[in-house]
Coordinates of C-alpha atoms and ligand atoms in Angstrom, one line a residue:
X12 CA 14.2 11.7 -29.9
X13 CA 16.2 12.3 -26.7
X14 CA 17.7 9.5 -24.6
X15 CA 18.9 9.6 -21.0
X16 CA 22.5 9.4 -22.3
X17 CA 21.8 12.5 -24.4
X18 CA 20.7 14.3 -21.3
X19 CA 23.8 13.1 -19.3
X20 CA 26.2 14.1 -22.1
X21 CA 24.4 17.3 -23.2
X22 CA 26.2 20.6 -22.6
X23 CA 24.9 22.4 -19.6
X24 CA 22.7 24.9 -21.5
X25 CA 21.0 22.2 -23.4
X26 CA 20.3 20.1 -20.3
X27 CA 18.9 23.1 -18.4
X28 CA 16.6 23.9 -21.3
X29 CA 15.2 20.4 -21.5
X30 CA 14.9 19.8 -17.8
X31 CA 13.5 23.2 -16.9
X32 CA 10.8 22.5 -19.4
X33 CA 9.6 19.6 -17.3
X34 CA 8.7 22.2 -14.5
X35 CA 7.3 25.1 -16.6
X36 CA 10.7 26.7 -17.0
X37 CA 12.3 26.3 -13.6
X38 CA 15.9 27.1 -14.6
X39 CA 17.2 27.1 -11.0
X40 CA 16.1 23.5 -10.5
X41 CA 17.5 22.4 -13.8
X42 CA 20.8 24.0 -13.0
X43 CA 21.1 22.2 -9.7
X44 CA 20.1 18.9 -11.4
X45 CA 22.8 19.4 -14.0
X46 CA 25.4 19.2 -11.3
X47 CA 24.1 15.9 -10.1
X48 CA 24.7 14.1 -13.4
X49 CA 25.1 11.4 -14.6
X50 CA 21.7 9.8 -14.0
X51 CA 21.5 6.1 -13.9
X52 CA 17.9 5.8 -15.0
X53 CA 14.9 8.1 -15.6
X54 CA 13.6 7.1 -12.2
X55 CA 16.9 8.4 -10.7
X56 CA 16.5 11.7 -12.5
X57 CA 12.8 12.0 -11.4
X58 CA 13.7 11.3 -7.8
X59 CA 16.7 13.7 -7.8
X60 CA 14.5 16.5 -9.1
X61 CA 11.9 15.9 -6.4
X62 CA 14.6 15.8 -3.8
X63 CA 16.1 19.1 -5.0
X64 CA 12.7 20.7 -4.7
X65 CA 12.1 19.2 -1.3
X66 CA 15.4 20.7 0.0
X67 CA 15.1 24.0 -1.8
X68 CA 14.4 27.3 -0.1
X69 CA 10.7 27.9 0.7
X70 CA 10.3 30.7 -1.9
X71 CA 11.9 28.6 -4.6
X72 CA 9.3 26.0 -4.0
X73 CA 6.5 28.5 -4.0
X74 CA 7.8 30.0 -7.3
X75 CA 7.3 26.5 -8.8
X76 CA 3.7 26.5 -7.8
X77 CA 3.2 30.1 -8.9
X78 CA 4.7 29.6 -12.4
X79 CA 2.8 26.4 -13.1
X80 CA 0.5 26.7 -16.1
X81 CA -2.5 24.5 -15.5
X82 CA -3.7 22.3 -18.4
X83 CA -6.8 23.5 -20.3
X84 CA -10.1 22.3 -19.0
X85 CA -11.1 18.8 -20.0
X86 CA -13.1 18.1 -23.2
X87 CA -16.1 16.7 -21.5
X88 CA -16.8 19.8 -19.4
X89 CA -20.3 21.2 -19.7
X90 CA -20.8 25.0 -19.2
X91 CA -22.0 24.1 -15.6
X92 CA -18.8 22.1 -15.0
X93 CA -16.7 24.9 -16.3
X94 CA -18.4 27.4 -14.1
X95 CA -18.1 25.2 -11.0
X96 CA -14.4 24.6 -11.8
X97 CA -13.8 28.4 -12.1
X98 CA -15.4 29.0 -8.8
X99 CA -13.4 26.3 -7.1
X100 CA -10.1 27.6 -8.6
X101 CA -10.9 31.1 -7.4
X102 CA -11.7 29.8 -3.8
X103 CA -8.5 27.8 -3.8
X104 CA -6.4 30.7 -4.9
X105 CA -7.9 32.9 -2.2
X106 CA -7.4 30.2 0.5
X107 CA -3.8 29.0 -0.4
X108 CA -2.2 31.9 -2.4
X109 CA -1.4 29.7 -5.3
X110 CA -3.3 27.8 -8.0
X111 CA -4.3 24.2 -7.5
X112 CA -2.1 21.7 -9.3
X113 CA -3.8 18.6 -10.5
X114 CA -1.9 16.0 -12.4
X115 CA -3.5 13.6 -14.9
X116 CA -4.8 10.2 -13.5
X117 CA -2.6 7.3 -12.5
X118 CA -2.3 6.1 -16.1
X119 CA -1.4 9.5 -17.4
X120 CA -4.8 10.1 -18.9
X121 CA -6.7 13.4 -18.1
X122 CA -9.3 13.4 -15.3
X123 CA -12.9 13.9 -16.4
X124 CA -14.7 17.1 -15.5
X125 CA -16.5 15.4 -12.5
X126 CA -13.3 13.8 -11.3
X127 CA -11.5 17.2 -11.5
X128 CA -14.4 18.8 -9.5
X129 CA -14.3 16.1 -6.8
X130 CA -10.5 16.5 -6.5
X131 CA -10.7 20.3 -6.1
X132 CA -13.6 20.1 -3.6
X133 CA -11.7 17.5 -1.5
X134 CA -8.5 19.5 -1.5
X135 CA -10.1 22.8 -0.6
X136 CA -10.5 21.4 2.9
X137 CA -6.9 20.5 3.4
X138 CA -4.4 22.2 5.7
X139 CA -2.3 24.8 3.8
X140 CA 1.0 22.9 4.4
X141 CA -0.5 19.6 3.3
X142 CA -1.9 21.2 0.2
X143 CA 1.4 22.9 -0.7
X144 CA 3.2 19.5 -0.5
X145 CA 0.4 17.8 -2.4
X146 CA 0.7 20.4 -5.2
X147 CA 4.5 19.9 -5.4
X148 CA 3.9 16.2 -5.7
X149 CA 1.4 16.7 -8.5
X150 CA 4.1 18.8 -10.2
X151 CA 6.5 16.0 -9.9
X152 CA 3.9 13.7 -11.5
X153 CA 3.4 16.1 -14.4
X154 CA 7.2 16.3 -14.8
X155 CA 7.3 12.5 -14.8
X156 CA 4.8 12.3 -17.6
X157 CA 6.6 15.0 -19.6
X158 CA 9.9 13.3 -19.1
X159 CA 8.4 10.0 -20.4
X160 CA 7.2 11.9 -23.5
X161 CA 10.6 13.5 -24.0
X162 CA 12.3 10.1 -23.7
X163 CA 9.6 8.4 -25.8
X164 CA 9.1 5.8 -23.0
X165 CA 5.8 4.3 -21.7
X166 CA 5.4 2.2 -18.6
X167 CA 4.0 -0.7 -20.7
X168 CA 3.9 -3.4 -18.0
X169 CA 2.8 -0.8 -15.4
X170 CA -0.2 -0.1 -17.7
X171 CA -1.0 -3.8 -18.0
X172 CA -1.1 -4.0 -14.2
X173 CA -3.1 -0.9 -14.0
X174 CA -5.6 -2.2 -16.5
X175 CA -5.9 -5.5 -14.6
X176 CA -6.5 -3.7 -11.3
X177 CA -9.3 -1.6 -13.0
X178 CA -11.0 -4.7 -14.4
X179 CA -10.8 -6.5 -11.1
X180 CA -12.3 -3.4 -9.4
X181 CA -15.5 -3.8 -11.5
X182 CA -16.5 -6.6 -9.2
X183 CA -18.0 -5.4 -5.9
X184 CA -20.4 -6.7 -3.3
X185 CA -24.1 -5.8 -3.6
X186 CA -25.0 -2.7 -1.6
X187 CA -21.5 -1.3 -2.4
X188 CA -21.4 -1.8 -6.2
X189 CA -24.4 0.5 -6.6
X190 CA -22.7 3.3 -4.8
X191 CA -19.5 2.9 -6.9
X192 CA -17.7 1.5 -3.8
X193 CA -15.2 -1.4 -4.0
X194 CA -16.0 -4.1 -1.4
X195 CA -15.0 -7.7 -2.0
X196 CA -15.5 -10.0 0.9
X197 CA -14.9 -13.7 1.3
X198 CA -16.8 -15.9 -1.2
X199 CA -19.4 -13.4 -2.3
X200 CA -20.4 -13.5 -6.0
X201 CA -18.0 -10.5 -6.7
X202 CA -15.2 -12.4 -4.8
X203 CA -15.7 -15.5 -6.9
X204 CA -15.8 -13.5 -10.1
X205 CA -12.4 -12.0 -9.1
X206 CA -11.0 -15.5 -8.6
X207 CA -12.3 -16.5 -12.1
X208 CA -10.8 -13.4 -13.7
X209 CA -7.4 -13.9 -12.1
X210 CA -7.4 -17.6 -13.1
X211 CA -8.4 -16.6 -16.7
X212 CA -5.6 -14.0 -17.0
X213 CA -3.0 -16.4 -15.5
X214 CA -3.9 -19.1 -18.0
X215 CA -4.8 -17.1 -21.1
X216 CA -2.8 -13.9 -20.9
X217 CA 0.3 -14.9 -18.9
X218 CA 1.1 -18.5 -19.8
X219 CA 1.1 -20.1 -16.4
X220 CA 1.4 -23.9 -16.7
X221 CA -1.0 -24.8 -13.9
X222 CA -3.8 -22.7 -12.6
X223 CA -6.4 -23.7 -10.0
X224 CA -8.6 -22.5 -7.2
X225 CA -7.8 -24.3 -4.0
X226 CA -10.0 -25.5 -1.1
X227 CA -10.2 -22.1 0.6
X228 CA -10.6 -20.1 -2.6
X229 CA -7.0 -19.1 -3.2
X230 CA -6.1 -18.7 -6.9
X231 CA -2.8 -20.6 -7.4
X232 CA -0.8 -20.3 -10.6
X233 CA 2.5 -22.1 -11.3
X234 CA 5.0 -21.2 -13.9
X235 CA 7.4 -24.2 -14.1
X236 CA 11.1 -23.8 -14.0
X237 CA 13.4 -25.5 -16.5
X238 CA 13.4 -28.3 -14.0
X239 CA 9.7 -28.8 -12.9
X240 CA 10.8 -30.5 -9.7
X241 CA 13.1 -27.7 -8.6
X242 CA 12.0 -25.8 -5.4
X243 CA 9.7 -22.9 -6.2
X244 CA 9.7 -19.3 -5.2
X245 CA 6.3 -18.5 -3.6
X246 CA 4.8 -15.1 -4.0
X247 CA 1.4 -13.4 -3.9
X248 CA -1.0 -11.3 -1.8
X249 CA -4.8 -11.1 -1.2
X250 CA -7.6 -10.2 -3.5
X251 CA -10.3 -9.5 -0.9
X252 CA -10.8 -5.9 0.2
X253 CA -12.1 -4.0 3.2
X254 CA -15.5 -2.2 2.9
X255 CA -15.2 0.7 0.5
X256 CA -11.5 0.0 0.0
X257 CA -8.9 0.7 -2.6
X258 CA -8.0 -1.2 -5.8
X259 CA -4.4 -2.0 -5.0
X260 CA -4.2 -3.2 -1.4
X261 CA -3.3 -6.9 -1.9
X262 CA -4.0 -7.1 -5.6
X263 CA -0.8 -5.4 -6.6
X264 CA 1.1 -8.3 -5.1
X265 CA -0.7 -10.8 -7.4
X266 CA -0.7 -8.7 -10.5
X267 CA 3.0 -7.6 -10.5
X268 CA 4.4 -11.2 -10.5
X269 CA 1.7 -12.1 -13.1
X270 CA 3.1 -9.4 -15.4
X271 CA 6.6 -10.9 -14.9
X272 CA 5.4 -14.4 -15.8
X273 CA 3.7 -12.9 -18.9
X274 CA 7.0 -11.5 -20.0
X275 CA 8.9 -14.7 -19.3
X276 CA 6.3 -16.7 -21.2
X277 CA 6.4 -14.2 -24.2
X278 CA 10.2 -14.5 -24.4
X279 CA 9.9 -18.3 -24.1
X280 CA 12.1 -18.2 -21.0
X281 CA 12.2 -20.6 -18.1
X282 CA 13.9 -19.9 -14.8
X283 CA 15.9 -22.6 -13.1
X284 CA 13.2 -22.6 -10.4
X285 CA 9.4 -22.6 -10.5
X286 CA 7.3 -19.5 -9.6
X287 CA 4.1 -20.0 -7.7
X288 CA 1.8 -17.0 -7.6
X289 CA -1.0 -17.1 -5.1
X290 CA -4.0 -14.8 -5.0
X291 CA -5.0 -15.2 -1.3
X292 CA -8.8 -15.4 -0.9
X293 CA -9.1 -13.7 2.4
X294 CA -6.8 -11.5 4.5
X295 CA -9.0 -8.6 5.8
X296 CA -11.5 -10.5 8.0
X297 CA -14.5 -8.5 6.9
X298 CA -17.3 -11.1 6.3
X299 CA -16.2 -13.5 9.1
X300 CA -14.0 -13.0 12.1
X301 CA -11.1 -14.8 10.5
X302 CA -8.1 -12.8 9.2
X303 CA -5.3 -14.2 7.0
X304 CA -7.5 -17.2 6.2
X305 CA -5.9 -17.6 2.7
X306 CA -2.3 -17.5 3.7
X307 CA -3.0 -19.1 7.1
X308 CA -4.2 -22.2 5.2
X309 CA -0.8 -22.5 3.5
X310 CA 0.9 -22.7 6.9
X311 CA -1.6 -25.2 8.3
X312 CA -3.5 -22.7 10.5
X313 CA -7.0 -23.0 9.3
X314 CA -9.2 -23.0 12.4
X315 CA -12.1 -25.4 12.1
X316 CA -14.1 -23.4 14.5
X317 CA -14.4 -20.6 11.9
X318 CA -16.6 -22.9 9.8
X319 CA -19.6 -22.4 12.2
X320 CA -19.3 -18.6 12.3
X321 CA -22.2 -16.9 10.6
X322 CA -22.0 -13.7 8.6
X323 CA -24.4 -10.7 9.1
X324 CA -27.0 -12.6 7.0
X325 CA -26.7 -15.8 9.1
X326 CA -24.8 -17.7 6.4
X327 CA -22.1 -19.8 8.0
X328 CA -18.6 -20.1 6.5
X329 CA -19.3 -23.8 5.9
X330 CA -22.4 -22.9 3.9
X331 CA -20.5 -20.2 1.9
X332 CA -17.7 -22.6 1.1
X333 CA -20.1 -25.4 0.1
X334 CA -22.0 -23.0 -2.1
X335 CA -18.7 -22.0 -3.8
X336 CA -18.0 -25.6 -4.5
X337 CA -14.9 -25.7 -2.2
X338 CA -13.9 -29.0 -0.7
X339 CA -13.5 -28.4 3.1
X340 CA -11.9 -31.8 3.7
X341 CA -9.0 -30.8 1.5
X342 CA -8.0 -27.7 3.5
X343 CA -5.3 -29.5 5.7
X344 CA -3.6 -30.6 2.4
X345 CA -2.9 -26.9 1.5
X346 CA -0.1 -26.7 4.0
X347 CA 3.1 -26.2 2.1
X348 CA 6.2 -28.3 2.6
X349 CA 8.9 -25.7 3.2
X350 CA 11.6 -27.9 1.7
X351 CA 9.9 -27.5 -1.7
X352 CA 10.2 -23.7 -1.5
X353 CA 13.0 -21.2 -1.8
X354 CA 11.1 -18.5 0.1
X355 CA 8.2 -16.1 0.0
X356 CA 8.2 -12.6 -1.4
X357 CA 5.4 -10.1 -1.5
X358 CA 4.8 -6.8 -3.2
X359 CA 2.3 -4.5 -1.4
X360 CA 1.2 -0.9 -1.6
X361 CA 2.8 0.9 1.4
X362 CA -0.5 2.0 2.9
X363 CA 1.3 4.7 4.7
X364 CA 2.8 8.2 4.0
X365 CA 6.6 7.5 4.2
X366 CA 7.5 6.8 0.6
X367 CA 5.2 9.5 -0.7
X368 CA 6.8 12.0 1.6
X369 CA 10.3 11.3 0.4
X370 CA 9.3 11.0 -3.2
X371 CA 10.5 7.4 -3.6
X372 CA 8.5 4.9 -5.6
X373 CA 9.8 1.7 -3.9
X374 CA 10.9 0.8 -0.4
X375 CA 12.3 -2.4 1.2
X376 CA 10.6 -3.8 4.2
X377 CA 12.8 -4.7 7.2
X378 CA 10.2 -6.3 9.3
X379 CA 6.5 -6.7 9.7
X380 CA 5.8 -5.3 13.1
X381 CA 4.8 -7.5 16.0
X382 CA 1.8 -6.1 18.0
X383 CA -0.2 -6.5 21.1
X384 CA -3.7 -5.2 21.9
X385 CA -5.5 -4.5 25.1
X386 CA -9.0 -3.6 26.2
X387 CA -9.0 -1.6 29.4
X388 CA -11.2 0.3 31.9
X389 CA -10.4 3.1 34.3
X390 CA -12.5 3.8 37.3
X391 CA -12.4 7.2 38.9
X392 CA -15.1 9.1 40.6
X393 CA -18.2 10.5 38.9
X394 CA -18.9 13.9 40.4
X395 CA -20.7 17.1 39.8
X396 CA -19.1 19.2 37.0
X397 CA -20.0 22.5 38.6
X398 CA -18.9 21.8 42.2
X399 CA -15.7 19.7 41.8
X400 CA -12.7 21.9 41.2
X401 CA -10.3 20.8 38.5
X402 CA -7.5 19.9 41.0
X403 CA -9.9 17.7 43.0
X404 CA -11.2 15.5 40.2
X405 CA -10.6 11.8 39.7
X406 CA -11.5 11.9 36.0
X407 CA -11.3 8.5 34.3
X408 CA -11.3 10.0 30.8
X409 CA -8.5 12.5 31.6
X410 CA -6.3 9.5 32.5
X411 CA -7.0 7.8 29.2
X412 CA -6.4 11.1 27.4
X413 CA -2.9 11.1 28.8
X414 CA -2.4 7.5 27.6
X415 CA -3.2 8.6 24.0
X416 CA 0.2 10.4 24.0
X417 CA 2.1 7.2 24.3
X418 CA 0.1 4.5 22.5
X419 CA -2.7 4.2 20.0
X420 CA -6.1 4.5 21.7
X421 CA -8.5 3.9 18.9
X422 CA -11.6 3.3 21.1
X423 CA -12.4 5.6 24.0
X424 CA -15.8 5.6 25.6
X425 CA -17.4 7.1 28.7
X426 CA -20.2 4.6 29.5
X427 CA -23.5 6.5 30.2
X428 CA -21.6 9.8 30.6
X429 CA -23.5 13.1 31.0
X430 CA -22.7 16.6 30.0
X431 CA -22.5 17.8 33.6
X432 CA -20.7 14.9 35.2
X433 CA -17.0 14.3 35.5
X434 CA -16.3 10.9 33.9
X435 CA -16.3 8.2 36.5
X436 CA -15.5 5.4 34.1
X437 CA -13.7 5.2 30.8
X438 CA -13.3 2.2 28.6
X439 CA -10.5 2.1 26.0
X440 CA -8.4 0.1 23.6
X441 CA -4.7 0.1 23.3
X442 CA -2.7 -1.1 20.2
X443 CA 1.2 -1.3 20.4
X444 CA 3.5 -2.3 17.6
X445 CA 7.3 -2.7 17.2
X446 CA 9.7 -4.3 14.7
X447 CA 10.9 -7.2 16.9
X448 CA 9.2 -9.2 19.7
X449 CA 11.8 -7.9 22.2
X450 CA 11.1 -4.3 21.2
X451 CA 7.4 -4.9 21.4
X452 CA 7.6 -6.4 24.9
X453 CA 9.8 -3.5 26.0
X454 CA 7.4 -1.0 24.6
X455 CA 4.5 -2.8 26.3
X456 CA 6.3 -2.7 29.7
X457 CA 7.0 1.0 29.3
X458 CA 3.5 1.9 28.2
X459 CA 1.8 -0.1 31.0
X460 CA 4.2 1.5 33.5
X461 CA 3.3 4.9 32.2
X462 CA -0.4 4.0 32.5
X463 CA 0.2 2.9 36.1
X464 CA 1.9 6.1 37.0
X465 CA -0.9 8.2 35.4
X466 CA -3.5 6.3 37.4
X467 CA -1.4 6.7 40.6
X468 CA -1.0 10.5 40.1
X469 CA -4.7 11.0 39.2
X470 CA -6.1 8.7 42.0
X471 CA -7.9 6.4 39.6
X472 CA -7.8 2.6 39.2
X473 CA -7.2 0.7 36.0
X474 CA -7.8 -2.8 34.6
X475 CA -6.4 -4.0 31.3
X476 CA -6.9 -7.3 29.5
X477 CA -4.7 -8.5 26.7
X478 CA -6.8 -9.5 23.7
X479 CA -4.2 -10.2 21.0
X480 CA -0.5 -10.7 20.6
X481 CA 1.2 -11.2 17.2
X482 CA 4.8 -12.0 16.6
X483 CA 7.0 -9.7 14.5
X484 CA 8.2 -11.1 11.2
X485 CA 11.7 -9.7 10.4
X486 CA 12.6 -10.0 6.8
X487 CA 15.1 -12.8 5.9
X488 CA 18.4 -11.0 5.2
X489 CA 19.2 -12.7 1.9
X490 CA 15.8 -11.9 0.5
X491 CA 15.8 -8.4 1.8
X492 CA 19.2 -7.9 0.1
X493 CA 17.7 -9.1 -3.2
X494 CA 15.0 -6.5 -3.0
X495 CA 17.6 -3.9 -2.1
X496 CA 19.7 -4.8 -5.1
X497 CA 16.6 -4.7 -7.3
X498 CA 15.8 -1.1 -6.1
X499 CA 19.4 -0.1 -6.6
X500 CA 19.3 -1.5 -10.1
X501 CA 16.4 0.9 -10.9
X502 CA 18.8 3.7 -10.0
X503 CA 16.9 4.6 -6.8
X504 CA 18.3 5.0 -3.3
X505 CA 17.4 2.1 -1.1
X506 CA 15.0 3.1 1.7
X507 CA 14.3 0.5 4.4
X508 CA 11.2 0.7 6.5
X509 CA 9.2 -1.6 8.8
X510 CA 5.7 -2.5 7.9
X511 CA 3.2 -1.2 10.5
X512 CA 0.4 -3.3 9.0
X513 CA 0.1 -7.0 9.0
X514 CA 0.5 -8.9 5.7
X515 CA 0.2 -12.4 4.3
X516 CA 4.0 -12.6 4.4
X517 CA 3.8 -12.7 8.2
X518 CA 1.9 -16.0 8.0
X519 CA 4.3 -17.5 5.5
X520 CA 7.1 -16.3 7.8
X521 CA 6.3 -19.2 10.0
X522 CA 7.3 -21.7 7.3
X523 CA 9.9 -20.1 5.1
X524 CA 12.1 -17.0 4.7
X525 CA 10.3 -14.0 3.5
X526 CA 10.7 -10.3 2.5
X527 CA 8.5 -7.6 1.2
X528 CA 8.7 -4.7 -1.3
X529 CA 6.6 -1.6 -0.8
X530 CA 5.2 0.5 -3.6
X531 CA 4.4 4.2 -2.9
X532 CA 0.8 5.2 -2.6
X533 CA -0.5 8.5 -3.9
X534 CA -2.6 10.9 -1.8
X535 CA -0.1 10.7 1.2
X536 CA -0.3 6.9 1.0
X537 CA -3.9 6.7 2.1
X538 CA -5.3 3.1 2.2
X539 CA -8.4 1.2 3.2
X540 CA -10.0 4.1 1.4
X541 CA -11.2 4.6 -2.2
X542 CA -8.5 7.3 -2.7
X543 CA -5.8 4.6 -2.4
X544 CA -3.8 4.9 -5.6
X545 CA -0.5 4.3 -7.3
X546 CA 0.7 5.3 -10.8
X547 CA 1.4 3.0 -13.7
X548 CA 5.0 4.4 -13.6
X549 CA 5.5 3.1 -10.0
X550 CA 3.9 -0.2 -10.9
X551 CA 6.3 -0.5 -13.8
X552 CA 9.2 0.0 -11.4
X553 CA 7.7 -2.7 -9.1
X554 CA 7.5 -5.1 -12.1
X555 CA 11.1 -4.3 -13.0
X556 CA 12.2 -4.9 -9.4
X557 CA 10.4 -8.2 -9.3
X558 CA 12.0 -9.3 -12.6
X559 CA 15.4 -8.3 -11.2
X560 CA 14.9 -10.3 -8.1
X561 CA 14.0 -13.3 -10.2
X562 CA 17.2 -12.8 -12.2
X563 CA 19.2 -12.7 -9.1
X564 CA 17.8 -15.9 -7.8
X565 CA 18.3 -17.5 -11.2
X566 CA 21.9 -16.3 -11.2
X567 CA 22.7 -17.6 -7.7
X568 CA 21.2 -21.0 -8.6
X569 CA 23.3 -21.2 -11.8
X570 CA 26.4 -20.5 -9.8
X571 CA 25.7 -23.1 -7.1
X572 CA 24.6 -26.0 -9.4
Ligands
LIG601 ZN1 -3.2 -5.8 2.1

């Protein structure tokens, strides 16, 4: 068996032979990697290899794709499957000039024939640049699995988390379950089954001391510290999903700390502080117009008016809560006393392309962006498409089209428009986000000024109405630093990034210091989509980082008491 030290100490020829083998004999890559020794961890080596490829000459990158030898077809392929795959492979080669690279699934197990076919079909539609980058990433994943084999390592805790996420994903709301879609909305049968499963695992598999479901449906597990009265570290994320969502959004942030507690319990270890892991019942606002319901309840922000809202079937939130056996009267008691907590940390899948693009499994969040939303309407002049020259139009939609270049216009509508009429009215939405409230307000001023000058120049009038304003939640520096040290301890460069999406941490921010860790998503980080994915290797690194953070807090506490 080979160890990382062996690779670090090996003579150049031996290193090159071993490492080139990870990429189908890419000697040039291995030679460059040899100069970057010593490697602090397998993750460091994997990242460096990916970085060397990213910075290599275009033809060197292409040579990697051309020399890749695809794995033989899967065992379960019928003759029809095999024929279809052959066809797809030929189409792909014609279109992109290199063979498709498909790595095994997130746990390192081969894809089934139908999964493989779906993957090839989906990727045939991609842009050539996107596809070349995706193939290189799949090569890195194959190299990762080969390196694991070479070093005789398995991401054991990553596999535990992966298994849990798969199990949890078996529960889905009616109408979606039948189509193989994952949808878990507030207090449905599938939602309550998830809560039961999480509680069961916390109690039976992880050794939490106290496990319960609170008045809004949050699953709360506590692993006592050596002093049960010591302030606790709070962590967690949400287990509800969007419609036809992914398996990791939210859930990763419950399962990763659970794996850490499982290890502490197995080793019979107590930290000097308690760890409270919360699976938040609701974050996505899918069944009712109430987002962050779970984490909001912990900061005393449950809005009583929500109780009378009805879902699409006319069931009020109050009825749903009563049906689930939740005690509405106890909700105000859920507010946490900040003096009893050290802070809040949250692990979350990135839900964006940044980490994937720079081949980094983990990233440290600097701030959850603040945001502001508007609904607006522009009034121009509806006129005859044939008789109004371009330079004499007062086109309302053209004005909004210009606005699209400076802010997110997700909704754009020409009310009762016609094919032969210049748009006289255009309704639109505007969503602006920035890392601090000051930056958000400055951005808002700039964008609204840009809108005013567009309207002035085009001779149209505009009304906007603010519909939402949310504060930014910058990470607390000491907690952000702990995540940074944990990432560094994994041998990885520390990459800091803001969170463009809202998270439960931004609610807890109102009561206590908080900081988040992001985990890379596969498929260019796609999320709120069934393709959302992360590998068990990345999940292992997240568990290791969380354990490292716990050790740091334990250490500080030992030094100060
Ligand atoms: Zn989420």
